[in-house]
Coordinates of C-alpha atoms in Angstrom, one line a residue:
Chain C
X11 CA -21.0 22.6 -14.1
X12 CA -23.3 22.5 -11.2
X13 CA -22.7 20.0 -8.5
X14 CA -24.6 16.7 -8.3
X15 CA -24.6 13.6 -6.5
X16 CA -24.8 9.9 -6.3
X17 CA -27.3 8.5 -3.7
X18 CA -26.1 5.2 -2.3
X19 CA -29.5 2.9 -1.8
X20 CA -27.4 0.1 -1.3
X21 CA -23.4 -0.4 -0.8
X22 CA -23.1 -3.9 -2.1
X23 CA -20.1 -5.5 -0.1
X24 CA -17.4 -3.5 -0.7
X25 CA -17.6 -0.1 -2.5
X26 CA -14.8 2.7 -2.3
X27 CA -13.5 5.8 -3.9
X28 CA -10.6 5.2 -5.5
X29 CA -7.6 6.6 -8.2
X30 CA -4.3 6.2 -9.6
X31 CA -3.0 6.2 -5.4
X32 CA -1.3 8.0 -3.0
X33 CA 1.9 8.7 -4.3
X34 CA 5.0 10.5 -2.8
X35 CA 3.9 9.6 1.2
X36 CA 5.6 6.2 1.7
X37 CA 8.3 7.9 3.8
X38 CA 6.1 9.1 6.0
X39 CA 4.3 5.4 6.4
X40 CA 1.4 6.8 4.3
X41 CA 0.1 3.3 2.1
X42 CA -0.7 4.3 -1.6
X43 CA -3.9 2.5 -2.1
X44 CA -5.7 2.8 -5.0
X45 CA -7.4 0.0 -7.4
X46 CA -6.8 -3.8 -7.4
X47 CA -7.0 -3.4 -11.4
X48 CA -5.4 -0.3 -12.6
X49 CA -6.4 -1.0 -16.2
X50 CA -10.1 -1.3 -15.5
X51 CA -10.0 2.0 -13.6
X52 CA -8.1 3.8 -16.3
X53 CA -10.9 2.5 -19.2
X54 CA -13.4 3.3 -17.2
X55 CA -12.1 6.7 -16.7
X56 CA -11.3 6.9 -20.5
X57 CA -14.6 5.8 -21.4
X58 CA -16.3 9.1 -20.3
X59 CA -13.6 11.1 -21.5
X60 CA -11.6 11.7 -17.7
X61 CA -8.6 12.4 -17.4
X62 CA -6.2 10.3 -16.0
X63 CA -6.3 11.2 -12.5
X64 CA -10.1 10.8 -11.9
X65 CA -11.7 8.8 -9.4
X66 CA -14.1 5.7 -9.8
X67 CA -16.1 3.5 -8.2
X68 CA -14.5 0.3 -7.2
X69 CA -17.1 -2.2 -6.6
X70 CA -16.4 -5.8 -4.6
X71 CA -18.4 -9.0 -5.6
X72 CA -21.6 -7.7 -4.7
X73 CA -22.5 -4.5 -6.6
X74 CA -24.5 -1.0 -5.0
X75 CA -27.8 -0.1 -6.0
X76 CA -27.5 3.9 -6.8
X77 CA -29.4 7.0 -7.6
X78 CA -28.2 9.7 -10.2
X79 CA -29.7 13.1 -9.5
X80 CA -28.4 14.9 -12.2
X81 CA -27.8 14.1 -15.9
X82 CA -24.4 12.7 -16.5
X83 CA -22.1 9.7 -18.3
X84 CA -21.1 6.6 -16.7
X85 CA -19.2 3.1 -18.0
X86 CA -18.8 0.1 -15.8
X87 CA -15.9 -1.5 -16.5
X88 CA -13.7 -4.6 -15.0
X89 CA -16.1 -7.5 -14.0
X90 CA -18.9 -8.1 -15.3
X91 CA -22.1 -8.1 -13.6
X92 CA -25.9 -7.9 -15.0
X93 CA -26.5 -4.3 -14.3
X94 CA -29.8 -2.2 -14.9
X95 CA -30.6 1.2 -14.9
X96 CA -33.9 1.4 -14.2
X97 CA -35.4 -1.5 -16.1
X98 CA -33.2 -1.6 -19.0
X99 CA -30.1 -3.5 -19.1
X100 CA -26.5 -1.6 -19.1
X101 CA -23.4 -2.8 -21.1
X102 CA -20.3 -3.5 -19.5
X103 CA -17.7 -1.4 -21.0
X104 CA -19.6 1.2 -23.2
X105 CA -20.3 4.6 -21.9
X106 CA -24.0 5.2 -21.0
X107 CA -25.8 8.2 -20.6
X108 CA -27.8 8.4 -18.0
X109 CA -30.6 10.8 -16.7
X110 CA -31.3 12.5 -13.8
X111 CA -33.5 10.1 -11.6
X112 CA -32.4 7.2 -13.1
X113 CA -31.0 4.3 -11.0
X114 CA -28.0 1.9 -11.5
X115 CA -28.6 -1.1 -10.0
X116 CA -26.1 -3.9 -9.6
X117 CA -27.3 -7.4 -9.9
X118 CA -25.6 -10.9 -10.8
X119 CA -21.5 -11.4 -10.9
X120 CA -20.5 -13.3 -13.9
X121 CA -16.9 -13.1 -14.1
X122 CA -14.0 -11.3 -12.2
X123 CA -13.8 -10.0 -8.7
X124 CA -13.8 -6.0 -9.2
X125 CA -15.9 -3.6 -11.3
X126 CA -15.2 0.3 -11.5
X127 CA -17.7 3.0 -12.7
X128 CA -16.4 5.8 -14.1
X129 CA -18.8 9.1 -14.3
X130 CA -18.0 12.0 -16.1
X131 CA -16.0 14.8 -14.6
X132 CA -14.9 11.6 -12.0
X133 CA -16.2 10.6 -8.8
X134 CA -15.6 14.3 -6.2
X135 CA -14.2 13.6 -2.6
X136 CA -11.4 15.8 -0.6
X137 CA -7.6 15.5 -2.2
X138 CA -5.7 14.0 0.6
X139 CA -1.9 14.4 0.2
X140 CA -2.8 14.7 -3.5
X141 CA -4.8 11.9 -3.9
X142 CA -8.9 10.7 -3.4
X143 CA -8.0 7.1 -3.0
X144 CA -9.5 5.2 0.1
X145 CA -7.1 3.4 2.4
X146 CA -9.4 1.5 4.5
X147 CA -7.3 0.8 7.6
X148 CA -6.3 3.7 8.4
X149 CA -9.1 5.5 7.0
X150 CA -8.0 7.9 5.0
X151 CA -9.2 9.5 1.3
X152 CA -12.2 8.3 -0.4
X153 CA -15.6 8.8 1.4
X154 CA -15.1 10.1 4.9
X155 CA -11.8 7.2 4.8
X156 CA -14.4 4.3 4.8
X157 CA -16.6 1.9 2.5
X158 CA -19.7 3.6 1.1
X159 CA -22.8 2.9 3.1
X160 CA -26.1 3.1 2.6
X161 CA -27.6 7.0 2.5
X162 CA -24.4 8.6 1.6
X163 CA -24.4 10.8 -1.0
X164 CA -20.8 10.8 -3.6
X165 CA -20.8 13.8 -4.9
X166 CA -20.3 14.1 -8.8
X167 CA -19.9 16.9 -12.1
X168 CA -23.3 17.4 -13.1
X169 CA -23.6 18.1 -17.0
X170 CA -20.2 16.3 -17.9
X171 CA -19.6 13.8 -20.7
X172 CA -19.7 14.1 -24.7
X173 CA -23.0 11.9 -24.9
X174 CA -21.6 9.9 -27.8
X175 CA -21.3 6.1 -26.8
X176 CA -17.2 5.5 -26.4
X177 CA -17.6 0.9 -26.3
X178 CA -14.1 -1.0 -25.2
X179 CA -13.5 -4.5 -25.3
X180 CA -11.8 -4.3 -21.5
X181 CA -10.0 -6.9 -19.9
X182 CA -9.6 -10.6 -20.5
X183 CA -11.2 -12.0 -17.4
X184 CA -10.0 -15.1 -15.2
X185 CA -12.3 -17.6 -16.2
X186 CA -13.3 -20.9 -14.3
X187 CA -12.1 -18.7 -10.9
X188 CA -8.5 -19.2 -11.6
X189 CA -5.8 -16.7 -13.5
X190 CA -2.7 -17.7 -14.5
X191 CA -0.2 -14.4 -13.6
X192 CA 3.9 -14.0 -14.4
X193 CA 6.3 -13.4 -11.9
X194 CA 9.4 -12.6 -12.0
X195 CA 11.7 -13.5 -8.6
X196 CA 12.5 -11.4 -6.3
X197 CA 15.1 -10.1 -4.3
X198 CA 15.6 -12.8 -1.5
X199 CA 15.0 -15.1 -3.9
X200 CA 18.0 -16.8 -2.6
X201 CA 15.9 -17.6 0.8
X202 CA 14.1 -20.4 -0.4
X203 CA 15.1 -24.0 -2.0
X204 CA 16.5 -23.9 -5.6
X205 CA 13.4 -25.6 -6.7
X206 CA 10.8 -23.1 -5.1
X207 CA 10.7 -20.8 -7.5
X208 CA 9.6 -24.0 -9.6
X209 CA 7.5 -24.9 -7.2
X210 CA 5.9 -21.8 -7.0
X211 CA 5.6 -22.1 -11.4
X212 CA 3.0 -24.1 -12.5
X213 CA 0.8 -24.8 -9.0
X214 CA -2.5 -23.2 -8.3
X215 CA -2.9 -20.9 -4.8
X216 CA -6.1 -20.6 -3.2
X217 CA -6.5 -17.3 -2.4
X218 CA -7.6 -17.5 1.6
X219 CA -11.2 -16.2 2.5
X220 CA -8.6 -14.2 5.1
X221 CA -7.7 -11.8 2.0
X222 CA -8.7 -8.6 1.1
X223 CA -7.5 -5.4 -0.3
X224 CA -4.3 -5.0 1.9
X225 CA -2.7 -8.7 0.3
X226 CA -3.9 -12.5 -0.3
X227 CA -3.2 -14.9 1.7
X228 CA -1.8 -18.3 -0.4
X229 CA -2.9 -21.9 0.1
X230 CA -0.9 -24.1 -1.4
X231 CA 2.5 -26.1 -1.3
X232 CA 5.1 -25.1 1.5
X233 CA 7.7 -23.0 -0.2
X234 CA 10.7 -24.5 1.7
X235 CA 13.2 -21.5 3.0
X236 CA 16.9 -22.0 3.1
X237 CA 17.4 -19.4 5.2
X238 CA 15.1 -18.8 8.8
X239 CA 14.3 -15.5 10.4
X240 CA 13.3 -12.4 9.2
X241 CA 14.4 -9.3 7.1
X242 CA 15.4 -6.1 8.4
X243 CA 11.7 -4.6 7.5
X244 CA 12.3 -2.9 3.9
X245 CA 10.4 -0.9 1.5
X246 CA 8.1 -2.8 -0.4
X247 CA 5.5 -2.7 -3.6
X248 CA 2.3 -4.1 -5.0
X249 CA 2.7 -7.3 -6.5
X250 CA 5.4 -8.6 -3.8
X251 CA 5.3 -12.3 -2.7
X252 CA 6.0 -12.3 0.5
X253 CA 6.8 -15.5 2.5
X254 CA 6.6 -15.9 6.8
X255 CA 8.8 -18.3 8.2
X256 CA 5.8 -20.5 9.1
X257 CA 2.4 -20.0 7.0
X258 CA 0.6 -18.8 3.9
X259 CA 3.0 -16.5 1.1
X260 CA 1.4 -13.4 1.1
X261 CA 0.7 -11.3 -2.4
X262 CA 0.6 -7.7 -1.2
X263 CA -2.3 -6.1 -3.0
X264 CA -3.8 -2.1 -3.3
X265 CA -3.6 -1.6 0.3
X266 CA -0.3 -3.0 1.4
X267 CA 2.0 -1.4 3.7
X268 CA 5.0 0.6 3.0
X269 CA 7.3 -2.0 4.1
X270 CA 7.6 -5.7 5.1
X271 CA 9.9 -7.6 6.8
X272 CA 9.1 -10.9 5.1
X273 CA 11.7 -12.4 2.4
X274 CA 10.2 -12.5 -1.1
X275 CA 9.7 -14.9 -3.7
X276 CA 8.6 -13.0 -6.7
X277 CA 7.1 -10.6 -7.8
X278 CA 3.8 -10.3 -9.8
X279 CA 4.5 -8.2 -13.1
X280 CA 2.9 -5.0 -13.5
X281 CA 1.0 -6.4 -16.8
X282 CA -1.1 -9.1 -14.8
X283 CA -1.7 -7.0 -11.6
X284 CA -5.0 -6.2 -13.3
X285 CA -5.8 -10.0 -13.5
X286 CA -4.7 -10.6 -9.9
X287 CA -7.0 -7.6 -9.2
X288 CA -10.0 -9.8 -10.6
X289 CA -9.9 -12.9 -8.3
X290 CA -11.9 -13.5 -5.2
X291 CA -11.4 -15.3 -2.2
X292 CA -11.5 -19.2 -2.8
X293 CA -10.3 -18.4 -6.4
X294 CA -6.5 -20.0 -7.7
X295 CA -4.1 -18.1 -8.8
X296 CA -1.1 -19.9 -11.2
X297 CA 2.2 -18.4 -11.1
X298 CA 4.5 -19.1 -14.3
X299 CA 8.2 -16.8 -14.0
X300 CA 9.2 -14.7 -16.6
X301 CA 12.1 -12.5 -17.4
X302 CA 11.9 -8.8 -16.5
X303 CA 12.0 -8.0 -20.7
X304 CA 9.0 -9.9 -21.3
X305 CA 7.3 -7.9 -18.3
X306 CA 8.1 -4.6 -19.4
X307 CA 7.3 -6.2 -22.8
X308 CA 3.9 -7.5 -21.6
X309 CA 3.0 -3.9 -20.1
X310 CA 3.6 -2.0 -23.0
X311 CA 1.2 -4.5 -25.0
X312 CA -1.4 -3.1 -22.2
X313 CA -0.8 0.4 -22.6
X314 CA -1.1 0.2 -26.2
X315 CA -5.0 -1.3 -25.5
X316 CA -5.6 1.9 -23.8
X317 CA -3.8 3.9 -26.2
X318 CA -6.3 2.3 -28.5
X319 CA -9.4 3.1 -26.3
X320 CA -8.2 6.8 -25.7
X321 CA -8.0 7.2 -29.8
X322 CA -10.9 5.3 -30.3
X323 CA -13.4 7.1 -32.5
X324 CA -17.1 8.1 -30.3
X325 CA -19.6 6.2 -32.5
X326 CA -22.8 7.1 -32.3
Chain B
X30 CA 25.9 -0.9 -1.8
X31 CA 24.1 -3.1 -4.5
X32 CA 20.9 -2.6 -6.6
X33 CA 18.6 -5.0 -6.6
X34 CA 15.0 -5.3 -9.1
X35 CA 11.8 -5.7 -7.0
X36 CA 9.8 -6.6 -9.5
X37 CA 9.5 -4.5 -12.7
X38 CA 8.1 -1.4 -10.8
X39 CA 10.6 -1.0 -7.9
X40 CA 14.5 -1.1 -7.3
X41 CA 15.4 -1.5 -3.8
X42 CA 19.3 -0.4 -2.9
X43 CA 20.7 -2.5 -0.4
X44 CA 23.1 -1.2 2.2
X45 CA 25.2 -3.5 4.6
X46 CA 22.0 -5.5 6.4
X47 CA 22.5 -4.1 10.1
X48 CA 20.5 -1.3 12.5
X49 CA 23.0 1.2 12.4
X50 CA 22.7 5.4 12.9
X51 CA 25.3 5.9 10.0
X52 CA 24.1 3.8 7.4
X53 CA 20.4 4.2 8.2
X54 CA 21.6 8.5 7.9
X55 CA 23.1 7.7 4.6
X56 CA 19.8 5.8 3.3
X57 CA 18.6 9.2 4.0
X58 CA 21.2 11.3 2.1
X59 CA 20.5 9.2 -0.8
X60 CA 17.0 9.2 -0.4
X61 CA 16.6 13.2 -0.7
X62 CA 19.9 13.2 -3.7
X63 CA 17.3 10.9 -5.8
X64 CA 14.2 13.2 -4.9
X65 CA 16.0 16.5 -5.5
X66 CA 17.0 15.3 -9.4
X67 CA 13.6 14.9 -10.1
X68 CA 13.5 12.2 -12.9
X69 CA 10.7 11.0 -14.9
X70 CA 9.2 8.5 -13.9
X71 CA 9.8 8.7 -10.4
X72 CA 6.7 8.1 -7.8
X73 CA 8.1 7.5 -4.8
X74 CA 11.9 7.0 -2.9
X75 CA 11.1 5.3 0.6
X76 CA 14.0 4.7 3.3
X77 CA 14.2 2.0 5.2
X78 CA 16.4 1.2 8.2
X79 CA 19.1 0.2 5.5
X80 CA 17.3 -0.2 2.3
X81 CA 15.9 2.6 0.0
X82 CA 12.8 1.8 -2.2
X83 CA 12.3 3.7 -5.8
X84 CA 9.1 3.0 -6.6
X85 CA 8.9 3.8 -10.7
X86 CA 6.3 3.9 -13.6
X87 CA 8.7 1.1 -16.1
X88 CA 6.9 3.0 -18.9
X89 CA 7.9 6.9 -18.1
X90 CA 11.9 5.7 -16.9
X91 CA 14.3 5.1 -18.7
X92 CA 15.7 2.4 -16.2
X93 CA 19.5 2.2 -16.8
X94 CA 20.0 5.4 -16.7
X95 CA 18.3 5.6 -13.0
X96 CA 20.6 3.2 -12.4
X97 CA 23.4 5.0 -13.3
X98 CA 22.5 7.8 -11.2
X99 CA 21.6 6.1 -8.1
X100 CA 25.1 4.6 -8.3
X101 CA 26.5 8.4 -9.2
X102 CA 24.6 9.5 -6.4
X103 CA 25.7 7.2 -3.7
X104 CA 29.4 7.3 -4.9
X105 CA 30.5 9.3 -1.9
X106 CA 28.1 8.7 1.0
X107 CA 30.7 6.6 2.5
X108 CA 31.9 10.5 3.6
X109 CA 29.0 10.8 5.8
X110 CA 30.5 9.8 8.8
X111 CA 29.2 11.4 11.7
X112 CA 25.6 11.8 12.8
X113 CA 24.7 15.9 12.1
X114 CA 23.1 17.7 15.4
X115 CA 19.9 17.3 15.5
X116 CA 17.2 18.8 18.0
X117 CA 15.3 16.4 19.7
X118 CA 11.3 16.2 19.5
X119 CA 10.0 15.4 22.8
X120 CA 7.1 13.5 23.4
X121 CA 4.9 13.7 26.7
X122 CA 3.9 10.3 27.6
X123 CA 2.0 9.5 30.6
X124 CA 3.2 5.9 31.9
X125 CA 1.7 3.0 33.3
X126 CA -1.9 2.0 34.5
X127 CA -4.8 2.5 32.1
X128 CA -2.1 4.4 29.5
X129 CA 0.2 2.1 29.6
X130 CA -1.3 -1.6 30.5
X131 CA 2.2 -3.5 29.6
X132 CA 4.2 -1.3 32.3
X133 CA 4.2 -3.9 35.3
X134 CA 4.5 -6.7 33.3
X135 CA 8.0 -5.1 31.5
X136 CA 8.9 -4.3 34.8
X137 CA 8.6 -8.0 36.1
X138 CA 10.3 -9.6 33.1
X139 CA 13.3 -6.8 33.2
X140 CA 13.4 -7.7 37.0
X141 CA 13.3 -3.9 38.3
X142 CA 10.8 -1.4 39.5
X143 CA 7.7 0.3 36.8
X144 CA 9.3 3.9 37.8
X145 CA 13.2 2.1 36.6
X146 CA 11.3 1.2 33.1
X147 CA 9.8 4.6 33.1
X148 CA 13.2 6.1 33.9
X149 CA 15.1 3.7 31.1
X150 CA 12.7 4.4 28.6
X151 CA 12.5 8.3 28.9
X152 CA 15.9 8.7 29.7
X153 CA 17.7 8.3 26.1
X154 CA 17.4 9.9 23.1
X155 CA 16.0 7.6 20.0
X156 CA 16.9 7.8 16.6
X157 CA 14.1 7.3 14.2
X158 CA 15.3 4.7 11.3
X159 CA 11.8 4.4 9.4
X160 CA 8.2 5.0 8.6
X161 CA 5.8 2.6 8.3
X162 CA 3.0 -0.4 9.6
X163 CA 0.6 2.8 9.2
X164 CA 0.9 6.6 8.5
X165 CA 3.0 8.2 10.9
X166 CA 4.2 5.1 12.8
X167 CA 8.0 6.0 13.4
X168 CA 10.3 2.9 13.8
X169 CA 12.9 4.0 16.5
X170 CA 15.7 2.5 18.5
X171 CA 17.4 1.7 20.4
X172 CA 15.9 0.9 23.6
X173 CA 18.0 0.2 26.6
X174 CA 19.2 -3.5 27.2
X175 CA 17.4 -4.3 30.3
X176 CA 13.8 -3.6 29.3
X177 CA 14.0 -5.3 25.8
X178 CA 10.9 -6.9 24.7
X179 CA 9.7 -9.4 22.8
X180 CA 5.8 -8.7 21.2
X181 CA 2.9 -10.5 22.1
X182 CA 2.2 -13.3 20.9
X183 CA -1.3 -12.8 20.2
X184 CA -1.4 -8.8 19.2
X185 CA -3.9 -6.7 20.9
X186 CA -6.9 -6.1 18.1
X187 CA -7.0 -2.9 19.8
X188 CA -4.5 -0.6 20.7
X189 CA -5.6 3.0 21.3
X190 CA -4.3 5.9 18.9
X191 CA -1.1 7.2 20.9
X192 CA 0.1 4.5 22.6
X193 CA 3.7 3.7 23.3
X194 CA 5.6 0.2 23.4
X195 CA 8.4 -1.4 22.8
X196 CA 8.7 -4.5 20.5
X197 CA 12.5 -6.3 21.1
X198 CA 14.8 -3.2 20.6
X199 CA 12.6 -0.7 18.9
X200 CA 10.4 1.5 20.7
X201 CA 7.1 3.5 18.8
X202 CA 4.0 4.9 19.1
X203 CA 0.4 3.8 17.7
X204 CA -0.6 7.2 15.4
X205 CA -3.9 5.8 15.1
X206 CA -6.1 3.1 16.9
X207 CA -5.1 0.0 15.1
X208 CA -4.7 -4.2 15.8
X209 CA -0.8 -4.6 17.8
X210 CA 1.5 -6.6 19.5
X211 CA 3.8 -4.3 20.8
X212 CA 4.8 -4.2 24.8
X213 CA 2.7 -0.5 25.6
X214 CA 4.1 1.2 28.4
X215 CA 2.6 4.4 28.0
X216 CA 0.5 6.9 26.2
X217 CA 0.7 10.4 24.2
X218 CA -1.3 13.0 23.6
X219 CA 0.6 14.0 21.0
X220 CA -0.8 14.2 17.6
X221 CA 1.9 11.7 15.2
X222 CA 0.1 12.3 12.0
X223 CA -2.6 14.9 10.4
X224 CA -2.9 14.5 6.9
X225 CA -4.0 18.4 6.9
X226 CA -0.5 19.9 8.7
X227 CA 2.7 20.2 6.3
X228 CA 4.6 17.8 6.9
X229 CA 2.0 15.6 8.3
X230 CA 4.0 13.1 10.0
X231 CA 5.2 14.3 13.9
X232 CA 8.4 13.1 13.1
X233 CA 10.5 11.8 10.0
X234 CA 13.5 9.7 9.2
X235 CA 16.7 10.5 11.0
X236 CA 15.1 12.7 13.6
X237 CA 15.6 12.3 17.1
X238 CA 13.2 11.5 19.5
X239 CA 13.0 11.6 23.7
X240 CA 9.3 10.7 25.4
X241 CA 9.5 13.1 28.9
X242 CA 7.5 11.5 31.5
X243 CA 4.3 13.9 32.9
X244 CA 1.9 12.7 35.6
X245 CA -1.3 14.0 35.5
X246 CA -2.4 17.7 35.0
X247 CA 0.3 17.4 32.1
X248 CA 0.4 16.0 28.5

């Protein structure tokens, strides 16, 4: 296959290389990154026929404008925008071919946060302690560590995909800006009123305009602590409510650090991390608890959708 | 020793909640015994100062039986009850004035001379407990008494890659340029991480650190 590339006309807001993370490096304070919504990536990775380990696009509220200048396969999964190449319109969710020349451009968001475009053969950039992901803050992976910008050029496989249309029914999307996601508590549990983890069930967050890929902040009721202070600062993971003594709880996100000295509530289960993935800032998020069964339960009913995808006959 | 679930993704192993050399070295025995079996499922075993994170796929691990082995393996760390000899890493830093805008101010508040902080700071060895904040940033302690610290307030939105401070009893440096509230004394030169160099990070859990004072023409 002979190397091609993606021209970047326009970024959109927020647009970064990204893949399953950088695992293994947390020892050595290294963040592990990677997408907001995991199962978007992976379809839109299976939808060109990846493999697992590929690199997308992950695109943020306002979508790129791009040129292909070879022939290839792409499929734009996660939220769904009105996007064009050239003048016709391009499904959400279906893999597309597309030729060289041809432009993608992004235009209205209609529902979720977070879209990812896969491209066959995935999206190239240096493997950085085994992984393309970009960590923003500390600039590392993806594109030269940053958000694409304007005249950069991704480069991609040219020649790659099976040109049979692969179509996916993706994720259920938060509608009316709000998603209602499971928790289950979480280890200093014990820190807060008896009645917090109610609290916390049942009663819509604002997710602060002060969020972004690293964690969202949390408007809403004071979660009264029985306990002051801090933690000795422990390892932490995606999904983690964290609570200050004095301000917003905090749901650590793609970009979180390795560890956190806050006490924590809950925990987001892996299952609705996706969803989580597909608000925006000034959206609600609804907590309701669940036991630790029903979240391995409720993953396994996700992997089975992309089980589904992956054996999913091309139709033509 | 208990083991607690972080979610459905994560076990954390809690060991008695204090900054201590000996239990923060046998975080780190049990750290590499998890790593070295290998199991399925495993994607990452990150020591804290007296924690250990296992971070886990919940679909590739068979959960109890982690379990079991985490408890096999830490069944006789309680053994581990000296600190092994370590060689020290030594750090050049040059203190005060444009490295090290927090030096006079440290000074004041400890009551003592900049060259007594300078001397305090550089002359111990530190012990580096954890990783994290950003890549490379070592966690290390403890600092003498008399020039404890408290952070900012208000953290610096800027603090340059390489600088050293001291936040209560811990003492660190800045890998890369990056928002901060710690008290900075000083600066390096020395390079803490490099993705491209094996192992990237300057130093790691458990090593020991000592910063040597240069003026300039060194470091």
């Amino acid at each position: 296959m002979t190397p091609g590339s993606i021209l970047v006309l326009k970024p959109g807001l927020l647009t970064s290389i990204q893949d399953l993370g950088r695992w293994g490096h947390q020892a050595a304070g290294v963040p592990v990154a990677g997408p907001m919504d995991a199962f978007s990536h992976r379809l839109a990775n299976q939808l060109v026929a990846n493999a697992a380990g590929a690199a997308t696009l992950e695109i943020t509220l306002m979508g790129p404008e791009l040129a292909f200048d070879v022939d290839t396969t792409i499929a734009i999964t996660g939220a769904h925008f009105d996007v064009w190449c050239d003048d016709r319109p391009v499904p959400m969710a279906t893999s597309v071919p597309i030729a060289a020349g041809q432009r993608i451009r992004f235009g209205k968001r209609v529902q979720g946060a977070r879209a990812y475009l896969g491209v066959a053969g995935g999206v190239q950039a240096p493997v950085v302690l085994g992984s393309r992901a970009t960590h923003l803050v500390s600039g590392m992976g993806g594109h030269e560590g940053r958000a694409l910008a304007a005249g950069d050029r991704v480069p991609i496989l040219a020649g790659a995909g099976s040109g049979a249309t692969r179509k996916a029914a993706g994720l259920v999307l938060p509608t009316g800006g709000r998603a209602r996601v499971r928790v289950v508590p979480g280890p200093q549990a014990d820190w807060f009123h008896a009645d917090a983890l109610r609290t916390v069930s049942g009663v819509s967050f604002r997710i602060s305009p002060r969020s972004n890929r690293m964690g969202y902040r949390l408007e809403g009721p004071p979660l009264a602590r029985v306990r002051e202070g801090e933690l000795i600062s422990e390892p932490v993971g995606m999904g983690a409510i964290q609570v200050p003594g004095a301000g917003e709880p905090i749901l650590l996100m793609a970009d979180r650090q390795t560890a956190g000295g806050y006490p924590k509530i809950g925990h987001v289960i892996s299952a609705d991390l996706p969803l989580a993935g597909q608000l925006a800032p000034g959206e609600f998020v609804e907590f309701v608890t669940c036991t630790r069964q029903e979240a391995v339960a409720a993953l396994i009913a996700r992997e089975r959708q992309l089980l589904r995808y992956s054996a999913l006959r091309d139709v033509s | 020793m208990r083991i607690r679930h972080c979610g459905d993704a994560m076990l954390l192993v809690e060991f008695e909640a204090v900054i201590d050399p000996l239990i923060n070295e046998r975080v780190i025995a049990l750290a590499a015994r998890i790593r070295d079996r290998r199991a399925r499922g495993i994607q990452d075993v990150v020591p804290g100062y007296c924690t250990l994170g296992v971070h886990f796929d919940p679909l590739h691990t068979d959960l109890s039986a982690l379990e079991r082995a985490i408890e096999h393996e830490a069944r006789d760390l309680g053994a581990i009850e000296q600190l092994p000899d370590r060689a020290p890493i030594e750090i050049a830093v040059r203190y005060g004035g444009e490295w090290g805008p927090d030096l006079d101010a440290v000074a004041a508040k400890a009551g003592c001379s900049p060259a007594e902080v300078i001397a305090r700071h550089s002359g111990r060895l530190y012990r580096v407990y954890m990783l994290g904040f950003v890549p490379g940033f070592a966690y290390m302690g403890r600092v003498d008494p008399a020039i404890v610290m408290a952070r900012h307030r208000v953290p610096r939105e800027r603090v340059p890659a390489g600088s050293v401070g001291i936040a209560g009893e811990q003492t660190g440096v800045y890998p890369i340029e990056s928002p901060g509230g710690w008290q900075l004394i000083g600066r390096t030169t020395a390079t803490m991480f490099d993705a491209e160099r094996t192992p990237p990070n300057l130093v790691g859990p458990g090593d020991l650190v000592r910063f040597v004072a240069v003026t300039d023409g060194g470091a």
